[in-house]
């Protein structure tokens, strides 16, 4: 019996309630990937990826982009973000909104996944209505999604 198990058994024998953190290892969201390119743009839904703003962002990045969103219907072929990077050889990932980051990662998104640099942008809904969010996105993109940080 390990030390931690022994301590827990001792406390339980004395009548103390033993509280343990729940091991909630939620499975990260699986993604539907649409299109080919060197950059993967991850948004909340297929409707967001088809929006006029999404088209503008794709053109600003040179049009060589693929879009992805969490699979809500569990019907299409899905990939984890790491699998998508490996299969499609993405070199840049742009996550739109903190909700996407939370669905894909337990904490903050890593700076790099495989061969791809990961950047966090405001959500597309926020970009539609807030000028400061658009400024933040363009500033992020000017830095270069494919440039490695020094």
PDB file of C-alpha atoms in Angstrom:
ATOM      1  CA  UNK A   1       0.000   0.000   0.000  1.00  0.00           C
ATOM      2  CA  UNK A   2       1.433   3.405  -0.999  1.00  0.00           C
ATOM      3  CA  UNK A   3       1.848   6.201   1.502  1.00  0.00           C
ATOM      4  CA  UNK A   4      -1.081   8.195   0.107  1.00  0.00           C
ATOM      5  CA  UNK A   5      -3.412   5.181   0.207  1.00  0.00           C
ATOM      6  CA  UNK A   6      -2.286   4.398   3.768  1.00  0.00           C
ATOM      7  CA  UNK A   7      -3.006   7.970   4.938  1.00  0.00           C
ATOM      8  CA  UNK A   8      -6.405   7.908   3.258  1.00  0.00           C
ATOM      9  CA  UNK A   9      -7.299   4.543   4.853  1.00  0.00           C
ATOM     10  CA  UNK A  10      -6.164   5.839   8.256  1.00  0.00           C
ATOM     11  CA  UNK A  11      -8.331   8.958   8.003  1.00  0.00           C
ATOM     12  CA  UNK A  12     -11.327   6.910   6.867  1.00  0.00           C
ATOM     13  CA  UNK A  13     -10.814   4.500   9.784  1.00  0.00           C
ATOM     14  CA  UNK A  14     -10.896   7.455  12.174  1.00  0.00           C
ATOM     15  CA  UNK A  15     -14.218   8.521  10.674  1.00  0.00           C
ATOM     16  CA  UNK A  16     -13.018  11.517   8.697  1.00  0.00           C
ATOM     17  CA  UNK A  17     -14.562  12.224   5.326  1.00  0.00           C
ATOM     18  CA  UNK A  18     -11.802  12.054   2.764  1.00  0.00           C
ATOM     19  CA  UNK A  19     -12.250  14.454  -0.106  1.00  0.00           C
ATOM     20  CA  UNK A  20     -10.377  13.767  -3.278  1.00  0.00           C
ATOM     21  CA  UNK A  21     -10.106  15.907  -6.379  1.00  0.00           C
ATOM     22  CA  UNK A  22     -12.220  14.458  -9.113  1.00  0.00           C
ATOM     23  CA  UNK A  23     -10.119  13.252 -11.992  1.00  0.00           C
ATOM     24  CA  UNK A  24     -11.998  14.924 -14.792  1.00  0.00           C
ATOM     25  CA  UNK A  25      -9.994  14.296 -17.886  1.00  0.00           C
ATOM     26  CA  UNK A  26     -12.509  15.589 -20.377  1.00  0.00           C
ATOM     27  CA  UNK A  27     -11.751  14.424 -23.853  1.00  0.00           C
ATOM     28  CA  UNK A  28     -10.723  17.322 -26.065  1.00  0.00           C
ATOM     29  CA  UNK A  29     -13.098  18.246 -28.841  1.00  0.00           C
ATOM     30  CA  UNK A  30     -12.721  16.462 -32.148  1.00  0.00           C
ATOM     31  CA  UNK A  31     -12.620  18.703 -35.198  1.00  0.00           C
ATOM     32  CA  UNK A  32     -14.104  18.624 -38.662  1.00  0.00           C
ATOM     33  CA  UNK A  33     -11.473  19.981 -41.052  1.00  0.00           C
ATOM     34  CA  UNK A  34     -12.575  21.587 -44.306  1.00  0.00           C
ATOM     35  CA  UNK A  35     -10.173  22.638 -47.016  1.00  0.00           C
ATOM     36  CA  UNK A  36      -6.439  22.512 -47.573  1.00  0.00           C
ATOM     37  CA  UNK A  37      -3.693  24.974 -46.919  1.00  0.00           C
ATOM     38  CA  UNK A  38      -0.803  25.626 -44.609  1.00  0.00           C
ATOM     39  CA  UNK A  39      -2.918  27.491 -42.031  1.00  0.00           C
ATOM     40  CA  UNK A  40      -5.762  26.043 -39.978  1.00  0.00           C
ATOM     41  CA  UNK A  41      -8.388  28.465 -38.704  1.00  0.00           C
ATOM     42  CA  UNK A  42     -10.495  26.981 -35.886  1.00  0.00           C
ATOM     43  CA  UNK A  43     -13.895  28.524 -35.176  1.00  0.00           C
ATOM     44  CA  UNK A  44     -17.072  27.488 -33.347  1.00  0.00           C
ATOM     45  CA  UNK A  45     -19.227  26.252 -36.245  1.00  0.00           C
ATOM     46  CA  UNK A  46     -19.408  25.699 -39.995  1.00  0.00           C
ATOM     47  CA  UNK A  47     -21.652  28.762 -40.252  1.00  0.00           C
ATOM     48  CA  UNK A  48     -18.891  30.933 -38.787  1.00  0.00           C
ATOM     49  CA  UNK A  49     -16.365  29.585 -41.284  1.00  0.00           C
ATOM     50  CA  UNK A  50     -18.758  30.491 -44.134  1.00  0.00           C
ATOM     51  CA  UNK A  51     -19.265  34.072 -42.941  1.00  0.00           C
ATOM     52  CA  UNK A  52     -18.174  37.103 -44.909  1.00  0.00           C
ATOM     53  CA  UNK A  53     -15.658  38.012 -42.194  1.00  0.00           C
ATOM     54  CA  UNK A  54     -14.155  34.508 -42.356  1.00  0.00           C
ATOM     55  CA  UNK A  55     -13.710  34.945 -46.109  1.00  0.00           C
ATOM     56  CA  UNK A  56     -11.984  38.295 -45.546  1.00  0.00           C
ATOM     57  CA  UNK A  57      -9.635  36.745 -42.990  1.00  0.00           C
ATOM     58  CA  UNK A  58      -8.831  33.889 -45.377  1.00  0.00           C
ATOM     59  CA  UNK A  59      -8.017  36.348 -48.152  1.00  0.00           C
ATOM     60  CA  UNK A  60      -5.875  38.446 -45.777  1.00  0.00           C
ATOM     61  CA  UNK A  61      -3.862  35.318 -45.016  1.00  0.00           C
ATOM     62  CA  UNK A  62      -3.358  34.655 -48.713  1.00  0.00           C
ATOM     63  CA  UNK A  63      -6.329  32.344 -49.242  1.00  0.00           C
ATOM     64  CA  UNK A  64      -4.216  29.270 -48.419  1.00  0.00           C
ATOM     65  CA  UNK A  65      -6.279  28.267 -45.364  1.00  0.00           C
ATOM     66  CA  UNK A  66      -8.374  25.419 -44.055  1.00  0.00           C
ATOM     67  CA  UNK A  67     -11.181  25.840 -41.564  1.00  0.00           C
ATOM     68  CA  UNK A  68     -12.114  23.563 -38.667  1.00  0.00           C
ATOM     69  CA  UNK A  69     -14.804  23.481 -35.996  1.00  0.00           C
ATOM     70  CA  UNK A  70     -15.821  21.111 -33.205  1.00  0.00           C
ATOM     71  CA  UNK A  71     -17.921  18.175 -34.366  1.00  0.00           C
ATOM     72  CA  UNK A  72     -21.321  18.681 -32.727  1.00  0.00           C
ATOM     73  CA  UNK A  73     -23.167  16.073 -34.790  1.00  0.00           C
ATOM     74  CA  UNK A  74     -20.633  13.242 -34.366  1.00  0.00           C
ATOM     75  CA  UNK A  75     -21.192  12.262 -37.969  1.00  0.00           C
ATOM     76  CA  UNK A  76     -18.236  13.449 -40.024  1.00  0.00           C
ATOM     77  CA  UNK A  77     -14.653  12.227 -39.960  1.00  0.00           C
ATOM     78  CA  UNK A  78     -13.071  14.028 -37.051  1.00  0.00           C
ATOM     79  CA  UNK A  79      -9.519  14.635 -35.905  1.00  0.00           C
ATOM     80  CA  UNK A  80      -7.849  15.919 -32.792  1.00  0.00           C
ATOM     81  CA  UNK A  81      -5.926  19.133 -33.359  1.00  0.00           C
ATOM     82  CA  UNK A  82      -2.601  17.257 -33.208  1.00  0.00           C
ATOM     83  CA  UNK A  83      -3.875  14.691 -35.742  1.00  0.00           C
ATOM     84  CA  UNK A  84      -5.021  17.489 -38.052  1.00  0.00           C
ATOM     85  CA  UNK A  85      -1.578  19.123 -37.917  1.00  0.00           C
ATOM     86  CA  UNK A  86       0.142  15.815 -38.630  1.00  0.00           C
ATOM     87  CA  UNK A  87      -2.192  14.759 -41.443  1.00  0.00           C
ATOM     88  CA  UNK A  88      -2.457  18.122 -43.238  1.00  0.00           C
ATOM     89  CA  UNK A  89       1.026  19.470 -42.389  1.00  0.00           C
ATOM     90  CA  UNK A  90      -0.290  22.787 -41.067  1.00  0.00           C
ATOM     91  CA  UNK A  91       2.357  25.318 -40.073  1.00  0.00           C
ATOM     92  CA  UNK A  92       0.002  27.807 -38.419  1.00  0.00           C
ATOM     93  CA  UNK A  93      -3.137  27.502 -36.301  1.00  0.00           C
ATOM     94  CA  UNK A  94      -5.405  30.403 -35.417  1.00  0.00           C
ATOM     95  CA  UNK A  95      -7.966  29.716 -32.675  1.00  0.00           C
ATOM     96  CA  UNK A  96     -10.972  32.056 -32.710  1.00  0.00           C
ATOM     97  CA  UNK A  97     -12.300  32.723 -29.222  1.00  0.00           C
ATOM     98  CA  UNK A  98     -11.535  31.490 -25.723  1.00  0.00           C
ATOM     99  CA  UNK A  99     -14.357  28.931 -25.924  1.00  0.00           C
ATOM    100  CA  UNK A 100     -12.492  27.055 -28.655  1.00  0.00           C
ATOM    101  CA  UNK A 101      -9.304  27.125 -26.594  1.00  0.00           C
ATOM    102  CA  UNK A 102     -11.185  25.706 -23.587  1.00  0.00           C
ATOM    103  CA  UNK A 103     -12.772  22.924 -25.666  1.00  0.00           C
ATOM    104  CA  UNK A 104      -9.434  21.875 -27.147  1.00  0.00           C
ATOM    105  CA  UNK A 105      -7.111  22.249 -24.153  1.00  0.00           C
ATOM    106  CA  UNK A 106      -7.380  21.736 -20.405  1.00  0.00           C
ATOM    107  CA  UNK A 107      -5.542  24.992 -19.789  1.00  0.00           C
ATOM    108  CA  UNK A 108      -3.992  27.437 -22.206  1.00  0.00           C
ATOM    109  CA  UNK A 109      -3.164  26.457 -25.743  1.00  0.00           C
ATOM    110  CA  UNK A 110       0.479  25.543 -26.291  1.00  0.00           C
ATOM    111  CA  UNK A 111       2.592  27.830 -28.462  1.00  0.00           C
ATOM    112  CA  UNK A 112       3.390  25.007 -30.878  1.00  0.00           C
ATOM    113  CA  UNK A 113       1.667  21.758 -31.853  1.00  0.00           C
ATOM    114  CA  UNK A 114       3.840  19.561 -34.030  1.00  0.00           C
ATOM    115  CA  UNK A 115       4.994  21.789 -36.880  1.00  0.00           C
ATOM    116  CA  UNK A 116       2.349  24.486 -36.303  1.00  0.00           C
ATOM    117  CA  UNK A 117       2.541  27.717 -34.368  1.00  0.00           C
ATOM    118  CA  UNK A 118      -0.653  28.328 -32.362  1.00  0.00           C
ATOM    119  CA  UNK A 119      -2.150  31.802 -31.981  1.00  0.00           C
ATOM    120  CA  UNK A 120      -5.270  32.874 -30.083  1.00  0.00           C
ATOM    121  CA  UNK A 121      -7.566  35.483 -31.633  1.00  0.00           C
ATOM    122  CA  UNK A 122     -10.853  37.006 -30.504  1.00  0.00           C
ATOM    123  CA  UNK A 123     -13.954  35.025 -31.507  1.00  0.00           C
ATOM    124  CA  UNK A 124     -15.535  35.706 -34.895  1.00  0.00           C
ATOM    125  CA  UNK A 125     -18.727  37.006 -33.247  1.00  0.00           C
ATOM    126  CA  UNK A 126     -16.653  39.499 -31.270  1.00  0.00           C
ATOM    127  CA  UNK A 127     -14.701  40.454 -34.392  1.00  0.00           C
ATOM    128  CA  UNK A 128     -18.003  41.251 -36.139  1.00  0.00           C
ATOM    129  CA  UNK A 129     -18.918  43.936 -33.612  1.00  0.00           C
ATOM    130  CA  UNK A 130     -15.789  45.244 -31.873  1.00  0.00           C
ATOM    131  CA  UNK A 131     -13.276  47.386 -33.672  1.00  0.00           C
ATOM    132  CA  UNK A 132     -10.683  46.800 -30.952  1.00  0.00           C
ATOM    133  CA  UNK A 133     -11.011  43.040 -31.507  1.00  0.00           C
ATOM    134  CA  UNK A 134     -10.330  43.556 -35.225  1.00  0.00           C
ATOM    135  CA  UNK A 135      -7.288  45.674 -34.394  1.00  0.00           C
ATOM    136  CA  UNK A 136      -6.023  42.922 -32.081  1.00  0.00           C
ATOM    137  CA  UNK A 137      -6.464  40.330 -34.844  1.00  0.00           C
ATOM    138  CA  UNK A 138      -4.662  42.378 -37.477  1.00  0.00           C
ATOM    139  CA  UNK A 139      -1.835  43.109 -35.040  1.00  0.00           C
ATOM    140  CA  UNK A 140      -1.563  39.371 -34.399  1.00  0.00           C
ATOM    141  CA  UNK A 141      -1.541  38.600 -38.124  1.00  0.00           C
ATOM    142  CA  UNK A 142       1.047  41.288 -38.873  1.00  0.00           C
ATOM    143  CA  UNK A 143       3.355  39.429 -36.488  1.00  0.00           C
ATOM    144  CA  UNK A 144       3.032  36.490 -38.848  1.00  0.00           C
ATOM    145  CA  UNK A 145       1.240  33.274 -38.049  1.00  0.00           C
ATOM    146  CA  UNK A 146       4.110  31.261 -39.556  1.00  0.00           C
ATOM    147  CA  UNK A 147       6.951  33.157 -37.869  1.00  0.00           C
ATOM    148  CA  UNK A 148       8.651  31.422 -34.973  1.00  0.00           C
ATOM    149  CA  UNK A 149       9.032  33.423 -31.783  1.00  0.00           C
ATOM    150  CA  UNK A 150      12.576  34.128 -30.770  1.00  0.00           C
TER     151      UNK A 150
END
